[in-house]
PDB file of C-alpha atoms and ligand atoms in Angstrom:
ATOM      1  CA  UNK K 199     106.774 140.793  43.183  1.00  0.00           C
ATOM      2  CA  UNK K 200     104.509 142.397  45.242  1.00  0.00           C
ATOM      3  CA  UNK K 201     106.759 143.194  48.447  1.00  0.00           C
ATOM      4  CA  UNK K 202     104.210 144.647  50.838  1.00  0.00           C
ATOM      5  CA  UNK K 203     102.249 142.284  50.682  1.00  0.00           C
ATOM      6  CA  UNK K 204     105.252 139.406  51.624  1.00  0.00           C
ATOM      7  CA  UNK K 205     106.184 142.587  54.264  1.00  0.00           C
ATOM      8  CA  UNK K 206     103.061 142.278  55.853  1.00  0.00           C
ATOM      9  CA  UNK K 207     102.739 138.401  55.499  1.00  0.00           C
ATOM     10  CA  UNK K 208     106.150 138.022  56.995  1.00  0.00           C
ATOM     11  CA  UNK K 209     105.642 140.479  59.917  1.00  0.00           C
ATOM     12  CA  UNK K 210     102.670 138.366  60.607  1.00  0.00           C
ATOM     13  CA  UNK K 211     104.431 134.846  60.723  1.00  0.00           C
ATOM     14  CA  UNK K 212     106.864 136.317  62.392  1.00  0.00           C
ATOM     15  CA  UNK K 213     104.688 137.677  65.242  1.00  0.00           C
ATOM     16  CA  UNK K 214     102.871 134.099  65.429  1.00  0.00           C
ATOM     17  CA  UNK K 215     105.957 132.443  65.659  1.00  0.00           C
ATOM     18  CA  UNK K 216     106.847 134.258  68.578  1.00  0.00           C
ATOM     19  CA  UNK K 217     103.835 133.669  70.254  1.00  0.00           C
ATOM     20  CA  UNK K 218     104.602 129.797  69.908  1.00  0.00           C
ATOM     21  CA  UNK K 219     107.536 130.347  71.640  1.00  0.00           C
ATOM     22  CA  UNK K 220     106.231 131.930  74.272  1.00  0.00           C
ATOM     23  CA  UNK K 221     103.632 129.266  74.770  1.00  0.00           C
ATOM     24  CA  UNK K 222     106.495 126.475  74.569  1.00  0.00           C
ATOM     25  CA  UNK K 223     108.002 128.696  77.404  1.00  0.00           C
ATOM     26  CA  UNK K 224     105.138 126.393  79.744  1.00  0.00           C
ATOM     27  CA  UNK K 225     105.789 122.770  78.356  1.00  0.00           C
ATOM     28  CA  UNK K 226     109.131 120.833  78.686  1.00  0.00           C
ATOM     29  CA  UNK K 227     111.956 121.377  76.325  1.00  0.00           C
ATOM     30  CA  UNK K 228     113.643 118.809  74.516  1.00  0.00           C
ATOM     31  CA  UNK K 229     117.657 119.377  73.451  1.00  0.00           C
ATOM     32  CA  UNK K 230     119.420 117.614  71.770  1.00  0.00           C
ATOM     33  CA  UNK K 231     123.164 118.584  70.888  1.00  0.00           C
ATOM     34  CA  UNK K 232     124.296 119.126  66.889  1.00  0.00           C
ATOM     35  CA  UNK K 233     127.937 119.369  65.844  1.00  0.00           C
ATOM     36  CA  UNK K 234     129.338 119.478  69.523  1.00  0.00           C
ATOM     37  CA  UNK K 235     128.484 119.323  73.061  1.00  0.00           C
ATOM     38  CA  UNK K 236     127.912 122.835  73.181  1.00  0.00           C
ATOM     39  CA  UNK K 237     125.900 123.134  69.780  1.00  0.00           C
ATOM     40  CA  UNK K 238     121.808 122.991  70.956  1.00  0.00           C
ATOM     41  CA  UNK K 239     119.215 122.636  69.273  1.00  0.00           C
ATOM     42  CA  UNK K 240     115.421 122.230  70.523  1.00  0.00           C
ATOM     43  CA  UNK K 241     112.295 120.860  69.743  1.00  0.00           C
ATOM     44  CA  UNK K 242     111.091 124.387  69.191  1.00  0.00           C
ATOM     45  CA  UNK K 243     113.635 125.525  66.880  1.00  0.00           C
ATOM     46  CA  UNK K 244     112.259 122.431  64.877  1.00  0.00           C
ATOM     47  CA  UNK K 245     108.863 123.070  65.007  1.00  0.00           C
ATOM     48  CA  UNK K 246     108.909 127.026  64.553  1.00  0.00           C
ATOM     49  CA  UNK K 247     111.350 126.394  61.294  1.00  0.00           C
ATOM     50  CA  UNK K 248     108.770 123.663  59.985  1.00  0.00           C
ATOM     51  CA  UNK K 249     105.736 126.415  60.659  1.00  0.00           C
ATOM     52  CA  UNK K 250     107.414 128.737  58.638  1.00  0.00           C
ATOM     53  CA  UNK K 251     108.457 126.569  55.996  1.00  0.00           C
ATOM     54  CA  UNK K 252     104.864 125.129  55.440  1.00  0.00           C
ATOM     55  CA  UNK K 253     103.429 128.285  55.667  1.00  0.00           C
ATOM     56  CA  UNK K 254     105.226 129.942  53.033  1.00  0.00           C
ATOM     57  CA  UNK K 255     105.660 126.691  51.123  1.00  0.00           C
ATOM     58  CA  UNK K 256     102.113 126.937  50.413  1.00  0.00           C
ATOM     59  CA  UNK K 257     101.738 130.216  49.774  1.00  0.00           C
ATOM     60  CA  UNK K 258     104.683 131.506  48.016  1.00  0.00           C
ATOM     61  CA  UNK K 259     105.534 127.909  46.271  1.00  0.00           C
ATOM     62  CA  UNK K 260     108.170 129.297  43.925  1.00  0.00           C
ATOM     63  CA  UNK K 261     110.225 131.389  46.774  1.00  0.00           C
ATOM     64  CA  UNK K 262     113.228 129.083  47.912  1.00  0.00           C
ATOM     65  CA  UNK K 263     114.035 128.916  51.967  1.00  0.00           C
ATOM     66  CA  UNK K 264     117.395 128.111  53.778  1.00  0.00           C
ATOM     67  CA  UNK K 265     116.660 127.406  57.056  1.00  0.00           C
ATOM     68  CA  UNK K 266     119.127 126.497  59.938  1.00  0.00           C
ATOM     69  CA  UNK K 267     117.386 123.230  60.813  1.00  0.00           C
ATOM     70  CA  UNK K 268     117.497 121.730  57.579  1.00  0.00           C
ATOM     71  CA  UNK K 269     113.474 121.834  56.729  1.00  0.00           C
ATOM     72  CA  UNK K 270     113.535 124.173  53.689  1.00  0.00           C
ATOM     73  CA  UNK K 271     116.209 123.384  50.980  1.00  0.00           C
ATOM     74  CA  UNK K 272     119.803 122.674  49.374  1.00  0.00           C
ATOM     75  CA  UNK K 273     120.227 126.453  48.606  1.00  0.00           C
ATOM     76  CA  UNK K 274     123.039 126.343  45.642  1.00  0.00           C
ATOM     77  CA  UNK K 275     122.156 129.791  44.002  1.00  0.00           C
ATOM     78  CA  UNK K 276     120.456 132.871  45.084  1.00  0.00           C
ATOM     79  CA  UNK K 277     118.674 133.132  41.544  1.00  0.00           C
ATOM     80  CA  UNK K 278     115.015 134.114  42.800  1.00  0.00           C
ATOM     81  CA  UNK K 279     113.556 134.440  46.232  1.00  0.00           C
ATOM     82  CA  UNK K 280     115.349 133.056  49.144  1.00  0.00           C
ATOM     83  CA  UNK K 281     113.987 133.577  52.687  1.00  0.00           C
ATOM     84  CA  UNK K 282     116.691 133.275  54.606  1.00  0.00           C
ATOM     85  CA  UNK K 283     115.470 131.823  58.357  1.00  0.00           C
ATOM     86  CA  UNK K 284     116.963 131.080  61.647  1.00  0.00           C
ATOM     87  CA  UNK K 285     113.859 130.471  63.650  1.00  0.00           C
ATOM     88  CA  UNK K 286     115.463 130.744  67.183  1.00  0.00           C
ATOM     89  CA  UNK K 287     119.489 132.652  66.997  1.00  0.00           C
ATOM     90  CA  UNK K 288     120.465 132.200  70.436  1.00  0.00           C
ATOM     91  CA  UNK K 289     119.393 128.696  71.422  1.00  0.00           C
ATOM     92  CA  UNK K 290     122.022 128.321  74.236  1.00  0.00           C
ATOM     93  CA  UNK K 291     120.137 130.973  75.507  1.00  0.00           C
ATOM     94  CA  UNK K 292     116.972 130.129  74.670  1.00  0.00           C
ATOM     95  CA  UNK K 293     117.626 127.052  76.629  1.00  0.00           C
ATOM     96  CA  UNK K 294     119.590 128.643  79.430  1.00  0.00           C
ATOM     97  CA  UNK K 295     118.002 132.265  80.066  1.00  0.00           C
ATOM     98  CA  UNK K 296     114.480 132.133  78.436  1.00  0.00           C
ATOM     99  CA  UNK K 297     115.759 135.597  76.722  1.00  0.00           C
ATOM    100  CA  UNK K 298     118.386 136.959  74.529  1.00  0.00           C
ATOM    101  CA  UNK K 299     117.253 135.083  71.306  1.00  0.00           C
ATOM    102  CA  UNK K 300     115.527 135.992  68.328  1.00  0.00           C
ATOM    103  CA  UNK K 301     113.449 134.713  65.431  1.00  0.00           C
ATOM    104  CA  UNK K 302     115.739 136.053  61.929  1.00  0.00           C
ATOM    105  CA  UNK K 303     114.724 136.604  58.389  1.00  0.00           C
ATOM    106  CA  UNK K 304     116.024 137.864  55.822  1.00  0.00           C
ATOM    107  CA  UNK K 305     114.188 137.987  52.191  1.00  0.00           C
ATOM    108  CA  UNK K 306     116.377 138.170  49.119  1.00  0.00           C
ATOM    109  CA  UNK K 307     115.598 138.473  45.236  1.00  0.00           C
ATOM    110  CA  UNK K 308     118.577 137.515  43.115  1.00  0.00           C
ATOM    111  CA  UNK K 309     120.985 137.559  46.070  1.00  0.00           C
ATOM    112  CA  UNK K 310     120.241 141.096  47.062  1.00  0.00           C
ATOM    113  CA  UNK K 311     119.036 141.473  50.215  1.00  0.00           C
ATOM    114  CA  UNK K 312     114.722 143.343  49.902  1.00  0.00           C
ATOM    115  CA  UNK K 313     113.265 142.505  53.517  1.00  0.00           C
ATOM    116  CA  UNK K 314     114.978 141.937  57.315  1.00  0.00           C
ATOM    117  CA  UNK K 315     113.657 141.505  60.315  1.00  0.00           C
ATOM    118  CA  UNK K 316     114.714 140.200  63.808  1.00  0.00           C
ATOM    119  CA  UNK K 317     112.388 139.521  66.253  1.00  0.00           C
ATOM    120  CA  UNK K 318     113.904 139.935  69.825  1.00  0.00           C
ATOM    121  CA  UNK K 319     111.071 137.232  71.285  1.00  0.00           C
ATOM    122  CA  UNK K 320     111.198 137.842  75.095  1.00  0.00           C
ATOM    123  CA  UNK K 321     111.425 141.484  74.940  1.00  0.00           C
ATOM    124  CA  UNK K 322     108.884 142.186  72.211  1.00  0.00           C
ATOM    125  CA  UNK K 323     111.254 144.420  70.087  1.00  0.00           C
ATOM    126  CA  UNK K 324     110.441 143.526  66.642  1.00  0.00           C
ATOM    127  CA  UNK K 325     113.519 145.387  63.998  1.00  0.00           C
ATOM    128  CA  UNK K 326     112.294 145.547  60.325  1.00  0.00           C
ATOM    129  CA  UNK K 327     114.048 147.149  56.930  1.00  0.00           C
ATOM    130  CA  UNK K 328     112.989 147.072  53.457  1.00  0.00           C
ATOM    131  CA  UNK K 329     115.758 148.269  51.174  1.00  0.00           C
ATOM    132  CA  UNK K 330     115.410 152.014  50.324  1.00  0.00           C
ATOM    133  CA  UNK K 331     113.267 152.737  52.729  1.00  0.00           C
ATOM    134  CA  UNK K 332     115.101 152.651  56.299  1.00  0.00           C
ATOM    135  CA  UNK K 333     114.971 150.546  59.433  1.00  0.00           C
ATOM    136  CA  UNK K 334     112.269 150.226  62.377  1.00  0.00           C
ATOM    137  CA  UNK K 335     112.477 149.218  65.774  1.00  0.00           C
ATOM    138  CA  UNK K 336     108.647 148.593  66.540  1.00  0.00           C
ATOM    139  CA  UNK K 337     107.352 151.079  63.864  1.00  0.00           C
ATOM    140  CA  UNK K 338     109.942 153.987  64.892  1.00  0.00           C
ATOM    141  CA  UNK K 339     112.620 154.909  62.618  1.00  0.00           C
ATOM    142  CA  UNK K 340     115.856 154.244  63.537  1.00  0.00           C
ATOM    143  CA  UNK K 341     118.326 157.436  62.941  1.00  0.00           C
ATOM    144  CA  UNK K 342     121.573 156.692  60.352  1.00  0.00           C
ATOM    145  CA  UNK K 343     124.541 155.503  62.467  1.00  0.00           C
ATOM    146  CA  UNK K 344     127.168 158.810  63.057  1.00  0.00           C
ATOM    147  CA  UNK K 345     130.633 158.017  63.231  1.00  0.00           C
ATOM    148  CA  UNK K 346     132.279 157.012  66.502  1.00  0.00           C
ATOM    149  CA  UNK K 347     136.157 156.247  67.109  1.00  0.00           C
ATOM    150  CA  UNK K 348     136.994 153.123  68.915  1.00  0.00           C
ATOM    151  CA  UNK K 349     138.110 154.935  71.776  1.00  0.00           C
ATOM    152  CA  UNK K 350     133.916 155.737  72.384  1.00  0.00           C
ATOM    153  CA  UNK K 351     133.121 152.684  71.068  1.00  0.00           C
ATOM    154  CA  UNK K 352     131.314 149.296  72.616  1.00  0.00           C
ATOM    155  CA  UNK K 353     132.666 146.254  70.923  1.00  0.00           C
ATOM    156  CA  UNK K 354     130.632 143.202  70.071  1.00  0.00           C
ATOM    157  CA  UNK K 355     132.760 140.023  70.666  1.00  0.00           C
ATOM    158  CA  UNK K 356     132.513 136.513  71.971  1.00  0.00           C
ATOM    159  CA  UNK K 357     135.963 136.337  74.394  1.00  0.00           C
ATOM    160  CA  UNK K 358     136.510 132.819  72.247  1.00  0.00           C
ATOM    161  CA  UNK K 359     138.009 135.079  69.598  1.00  0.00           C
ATOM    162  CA  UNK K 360     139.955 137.138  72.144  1.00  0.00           C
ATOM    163  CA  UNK K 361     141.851 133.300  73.030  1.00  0.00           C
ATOM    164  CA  UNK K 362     144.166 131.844  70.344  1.00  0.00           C
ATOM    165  CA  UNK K 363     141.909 130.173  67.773  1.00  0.00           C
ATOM    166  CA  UNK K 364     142.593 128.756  64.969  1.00  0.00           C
ATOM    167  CA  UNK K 365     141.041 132.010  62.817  1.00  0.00           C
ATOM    168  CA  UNK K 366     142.668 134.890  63.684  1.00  0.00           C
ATOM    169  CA  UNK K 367     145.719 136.386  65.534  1.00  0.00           C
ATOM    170  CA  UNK K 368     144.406 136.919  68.574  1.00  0.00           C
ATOM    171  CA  UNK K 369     147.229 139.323  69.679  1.00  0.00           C
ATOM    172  CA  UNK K 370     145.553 141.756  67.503  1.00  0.00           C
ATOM    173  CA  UNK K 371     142.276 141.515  68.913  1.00  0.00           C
ATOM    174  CA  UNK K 372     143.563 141.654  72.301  1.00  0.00           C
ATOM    175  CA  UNK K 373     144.923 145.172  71.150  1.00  0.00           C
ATOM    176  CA  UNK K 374     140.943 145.965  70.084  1.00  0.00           C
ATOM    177  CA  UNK K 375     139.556 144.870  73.237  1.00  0.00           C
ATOM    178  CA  UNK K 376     142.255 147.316  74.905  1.00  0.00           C
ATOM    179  CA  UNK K 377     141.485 150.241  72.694  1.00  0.00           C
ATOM    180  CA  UNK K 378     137.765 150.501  72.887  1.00  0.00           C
ATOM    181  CA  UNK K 379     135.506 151.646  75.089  1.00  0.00           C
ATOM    182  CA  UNK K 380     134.303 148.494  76.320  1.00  0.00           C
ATOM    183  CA  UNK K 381     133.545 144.959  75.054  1.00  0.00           C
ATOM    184  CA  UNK K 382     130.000 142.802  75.467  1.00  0.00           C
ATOM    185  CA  UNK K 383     128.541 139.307  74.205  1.00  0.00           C
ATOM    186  CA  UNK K 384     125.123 139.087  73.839  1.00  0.00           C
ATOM    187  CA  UNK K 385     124.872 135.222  72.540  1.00  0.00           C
ATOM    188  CA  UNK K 386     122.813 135.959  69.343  1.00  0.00           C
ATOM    189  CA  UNK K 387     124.484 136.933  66.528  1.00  0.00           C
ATOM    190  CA  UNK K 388     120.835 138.759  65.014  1.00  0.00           C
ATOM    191  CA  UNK K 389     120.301 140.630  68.392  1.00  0.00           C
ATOM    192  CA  UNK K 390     124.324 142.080  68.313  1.00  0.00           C
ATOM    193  CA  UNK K 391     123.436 142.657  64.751  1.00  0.00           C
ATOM    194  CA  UNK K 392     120.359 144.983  65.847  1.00  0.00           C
ATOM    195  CA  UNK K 393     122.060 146.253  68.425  1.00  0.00           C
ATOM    196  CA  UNK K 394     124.373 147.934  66.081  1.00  0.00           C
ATOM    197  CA  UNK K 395     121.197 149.233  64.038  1.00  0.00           C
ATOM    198  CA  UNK K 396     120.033 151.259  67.284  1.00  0.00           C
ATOM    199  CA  UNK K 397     123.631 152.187  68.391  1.00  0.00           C
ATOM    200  CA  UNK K 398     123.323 150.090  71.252  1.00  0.00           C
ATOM    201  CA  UNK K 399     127.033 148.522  70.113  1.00  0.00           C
ATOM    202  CA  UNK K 400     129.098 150.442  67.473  1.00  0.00           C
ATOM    203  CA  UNK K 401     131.009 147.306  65.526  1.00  0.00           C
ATOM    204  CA  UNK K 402     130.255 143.396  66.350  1.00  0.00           C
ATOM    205  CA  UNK K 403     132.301 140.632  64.844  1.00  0.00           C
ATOM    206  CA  UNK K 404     132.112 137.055  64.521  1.00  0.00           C
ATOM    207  CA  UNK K 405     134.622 134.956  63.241  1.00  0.00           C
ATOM    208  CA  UNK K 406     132.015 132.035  61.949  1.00  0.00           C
ATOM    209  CA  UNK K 407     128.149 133.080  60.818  1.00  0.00           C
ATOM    210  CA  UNK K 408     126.033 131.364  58.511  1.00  0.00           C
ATOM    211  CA  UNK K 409     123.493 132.814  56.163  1.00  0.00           C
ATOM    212  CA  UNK K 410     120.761 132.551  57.986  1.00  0.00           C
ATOM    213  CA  UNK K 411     122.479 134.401  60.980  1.00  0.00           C
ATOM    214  CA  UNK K 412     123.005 137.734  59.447  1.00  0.00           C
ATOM    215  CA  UNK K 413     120.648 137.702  56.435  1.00  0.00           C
ATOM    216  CA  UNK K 414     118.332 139.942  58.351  1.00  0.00           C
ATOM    217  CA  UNK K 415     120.623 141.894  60.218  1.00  0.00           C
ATOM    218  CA  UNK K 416     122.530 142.851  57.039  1.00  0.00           C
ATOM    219  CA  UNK K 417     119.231 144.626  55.659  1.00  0.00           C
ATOM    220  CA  UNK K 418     118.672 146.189  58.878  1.00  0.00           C
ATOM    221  CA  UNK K 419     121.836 147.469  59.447  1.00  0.00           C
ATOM    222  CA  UNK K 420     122.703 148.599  56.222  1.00  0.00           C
ATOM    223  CA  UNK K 421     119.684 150.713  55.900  1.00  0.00           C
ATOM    224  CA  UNK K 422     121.208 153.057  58.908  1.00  0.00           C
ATOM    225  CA  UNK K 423     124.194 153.342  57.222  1.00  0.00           C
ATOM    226  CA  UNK K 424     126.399 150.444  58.946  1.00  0.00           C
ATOM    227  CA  UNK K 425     129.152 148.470  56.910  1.00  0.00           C
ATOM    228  CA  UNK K 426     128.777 145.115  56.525  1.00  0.00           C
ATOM    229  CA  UNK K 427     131.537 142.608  55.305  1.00  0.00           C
ATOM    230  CA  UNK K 428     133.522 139.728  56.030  1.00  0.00           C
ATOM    231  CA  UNK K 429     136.812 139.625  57.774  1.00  0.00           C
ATOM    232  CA  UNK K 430     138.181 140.240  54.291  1.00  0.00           C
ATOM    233  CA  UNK K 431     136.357 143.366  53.477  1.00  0.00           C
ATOM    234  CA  UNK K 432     133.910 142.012  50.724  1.00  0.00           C
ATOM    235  CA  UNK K 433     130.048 141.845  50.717  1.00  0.00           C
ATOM    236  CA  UNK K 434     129.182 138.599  52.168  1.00  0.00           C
ATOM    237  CA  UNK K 435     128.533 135.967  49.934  1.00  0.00           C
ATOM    238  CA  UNK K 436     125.155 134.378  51.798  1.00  0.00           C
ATOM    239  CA  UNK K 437     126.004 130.667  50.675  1.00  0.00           C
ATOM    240  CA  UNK K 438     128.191 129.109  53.422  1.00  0.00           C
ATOM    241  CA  UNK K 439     129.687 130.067  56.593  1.00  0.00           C
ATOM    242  CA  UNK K 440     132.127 132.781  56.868  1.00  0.00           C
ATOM    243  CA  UNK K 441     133.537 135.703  59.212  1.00  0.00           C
ATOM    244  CA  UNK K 442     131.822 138.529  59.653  1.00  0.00           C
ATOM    245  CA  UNK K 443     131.753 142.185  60.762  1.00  0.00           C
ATOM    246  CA  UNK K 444     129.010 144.927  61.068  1.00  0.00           C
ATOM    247  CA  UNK K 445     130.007 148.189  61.889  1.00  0.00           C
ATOM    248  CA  UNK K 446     129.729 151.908  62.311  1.00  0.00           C
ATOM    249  CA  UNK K 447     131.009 153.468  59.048  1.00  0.00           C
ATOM    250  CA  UNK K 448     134.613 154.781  59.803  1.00  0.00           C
ATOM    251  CA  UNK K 449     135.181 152.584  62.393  1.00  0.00           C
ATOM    252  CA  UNK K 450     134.394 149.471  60.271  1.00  0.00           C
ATOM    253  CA  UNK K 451     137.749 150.397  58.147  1.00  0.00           C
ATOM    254  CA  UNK K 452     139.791 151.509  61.740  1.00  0.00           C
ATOM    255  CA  UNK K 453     139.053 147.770  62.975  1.00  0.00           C
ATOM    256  CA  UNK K 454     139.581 145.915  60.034  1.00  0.00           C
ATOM    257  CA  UNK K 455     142.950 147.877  59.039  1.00  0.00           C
ATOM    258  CA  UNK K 456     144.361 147.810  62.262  1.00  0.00           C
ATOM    259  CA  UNK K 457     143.388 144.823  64.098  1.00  0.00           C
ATOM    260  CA  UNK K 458     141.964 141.896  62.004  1.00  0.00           C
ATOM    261  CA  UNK K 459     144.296 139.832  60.291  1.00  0.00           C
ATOM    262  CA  UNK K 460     143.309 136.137  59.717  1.00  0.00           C
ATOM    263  CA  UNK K 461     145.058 133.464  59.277  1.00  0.00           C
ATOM    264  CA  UNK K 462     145.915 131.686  56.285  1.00  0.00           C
TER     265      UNK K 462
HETATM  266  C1  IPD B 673     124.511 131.164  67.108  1.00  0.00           C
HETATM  267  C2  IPD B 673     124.429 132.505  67.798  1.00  0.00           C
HETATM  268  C3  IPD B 673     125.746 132.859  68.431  1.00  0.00           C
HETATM  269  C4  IPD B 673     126.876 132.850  67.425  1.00  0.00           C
HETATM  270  C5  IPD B 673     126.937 131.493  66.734  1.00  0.00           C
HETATM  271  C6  IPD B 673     125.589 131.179  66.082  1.00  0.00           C
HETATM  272  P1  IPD B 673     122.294 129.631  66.997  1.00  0.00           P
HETATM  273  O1  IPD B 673     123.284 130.824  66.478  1.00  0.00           O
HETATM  274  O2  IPD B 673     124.080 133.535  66.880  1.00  0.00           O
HETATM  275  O3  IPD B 673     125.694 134.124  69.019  1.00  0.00           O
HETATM  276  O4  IPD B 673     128.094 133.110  68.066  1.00  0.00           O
HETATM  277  O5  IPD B 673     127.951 131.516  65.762  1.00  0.00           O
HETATM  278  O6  IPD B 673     125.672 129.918  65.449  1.00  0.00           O
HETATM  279  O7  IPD B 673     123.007 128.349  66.786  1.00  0.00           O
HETATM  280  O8  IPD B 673     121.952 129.912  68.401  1.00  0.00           O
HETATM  281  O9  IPD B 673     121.143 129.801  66.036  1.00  0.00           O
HETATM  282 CA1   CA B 674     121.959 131.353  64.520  1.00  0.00          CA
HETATM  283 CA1   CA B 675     119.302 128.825  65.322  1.00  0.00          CA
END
């Protein structure tokens, strides 16, 4: 596989995707709701997942692509290529702010994760990593993450997983939220995610991603030295929904011994 040359032809689609977006920012939006009320989707995420799947349909015909809209397809193994694709993360916000969303991607040969990128839309920040060879935040080099105890440290969490929910006890992560520095919620799982590549936040957690929300990120992150796992502690698995954590190193194993614990 020549992976430059799917480097530079995914930076590329990535960069014309976001320009659609921002074009779509001048015509009406349609939404329509998914599994609940709150759960949006758009006509754009539609259309920008169907421009990326023909494009790369046609000229990469034997790479797989899991997409969240349900254009690419049934993704049972990772044997091969995957592109992993959420064309808009974020699309409450998308819908509500015109910002804080992001095109993700996240290219993987036999499961392991080669190419991420997340494309913060509205601001023009564009995050890339190819495995081995470090992360970018628009063509500069992102330093490797230091280690930072949770008394410095800005937490990524939605305050849904701070109330009593049906994954975790939330007792314990009331303890988190009192120990660290500070908490924020960015609504974008792939933003938070990049966020912890520059610093920015120091751990962000999510009790319910899918692959195509942190395929991406993971690349990204883990090329600055972040830890990445599920609420368990193991790699994540990139087939199905599950929890989630990115963090500084150090502090990943402080929050996850001493103030996750899931129910059964
Ligand atoms: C969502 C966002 C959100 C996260 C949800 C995701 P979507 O993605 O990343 O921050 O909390 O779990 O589903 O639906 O906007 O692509
Ligand atoms: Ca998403
Ligand atoms: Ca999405």
């Amino acid at each position: 596989m020549n992976w430059e040359l799917v480097d530079r032809y995914a930076k590329s689609l990535i960069k014309e995707a976001g320009h659609k977006i921002r074009v779509s920012f001048f015509n009406r939006l349609d939404i329509d709701t998914k599994t609940n009320a709150n759960d949006l989707v758009t006509n754009i995420d539609r259309e920008i997942e169907q421009f990326f799947i023909s494009r790369i349909k046609s000229d990469f015909p034997d790479h797989k692509i899991l997409g969240e809209e349900g254009f690419g397809d049934t993704v049972e193994t990772l044997a091969g290529v995957t592109w992993h694709l959420d064309p808009i993360d974020g699309t409450m916000n998308f819908v509500h702010q015109k910002m804080n969303f992001a095109i993700s991607l996240g290219i993987y040969l036999d499961g392991v994760g080669i190419l991420g990128y997340i494309y913060d839309v509205v601001r023009d920040d564009f995050y890339n990593a190819k495995k081995g060879e470090g992360a970018y935040l628009n063509d500069e080099r992102l330093p490797q993450l230091g280690v930072v105890p949770l008394s410095d440290a800005i937490v990524g969490i939605n305050a849904r997983w701070v109330a009593p929910n049906r994954f975790i006890d939330n007792e314990k992560m009331i303890g988190l939220v009192l120990e660290c520095r500070g908490t924020r919620s960015y609504g974008s799982a792939a933003i938070e995610q990049a966020f912890v590549a520059t610093g920015r936040l120091d751990a962000y957690i999510s009790m319910r991603l899918s692959p195509w929300d942190i395929a991406g990120g993971l690349v990204i992150a883990q090329e600055v030295g972040a830890v990445v796992t599920n609420l368990n502690g193991d790699a994540p698995h990139l087939l199905g929904q599950e929890s989630f954590i990115v963090a500084r190193p150090g502090l990943h194993n402080d929050i996850l011994s001493n103030y996750i614990r899931l129910k059964k």
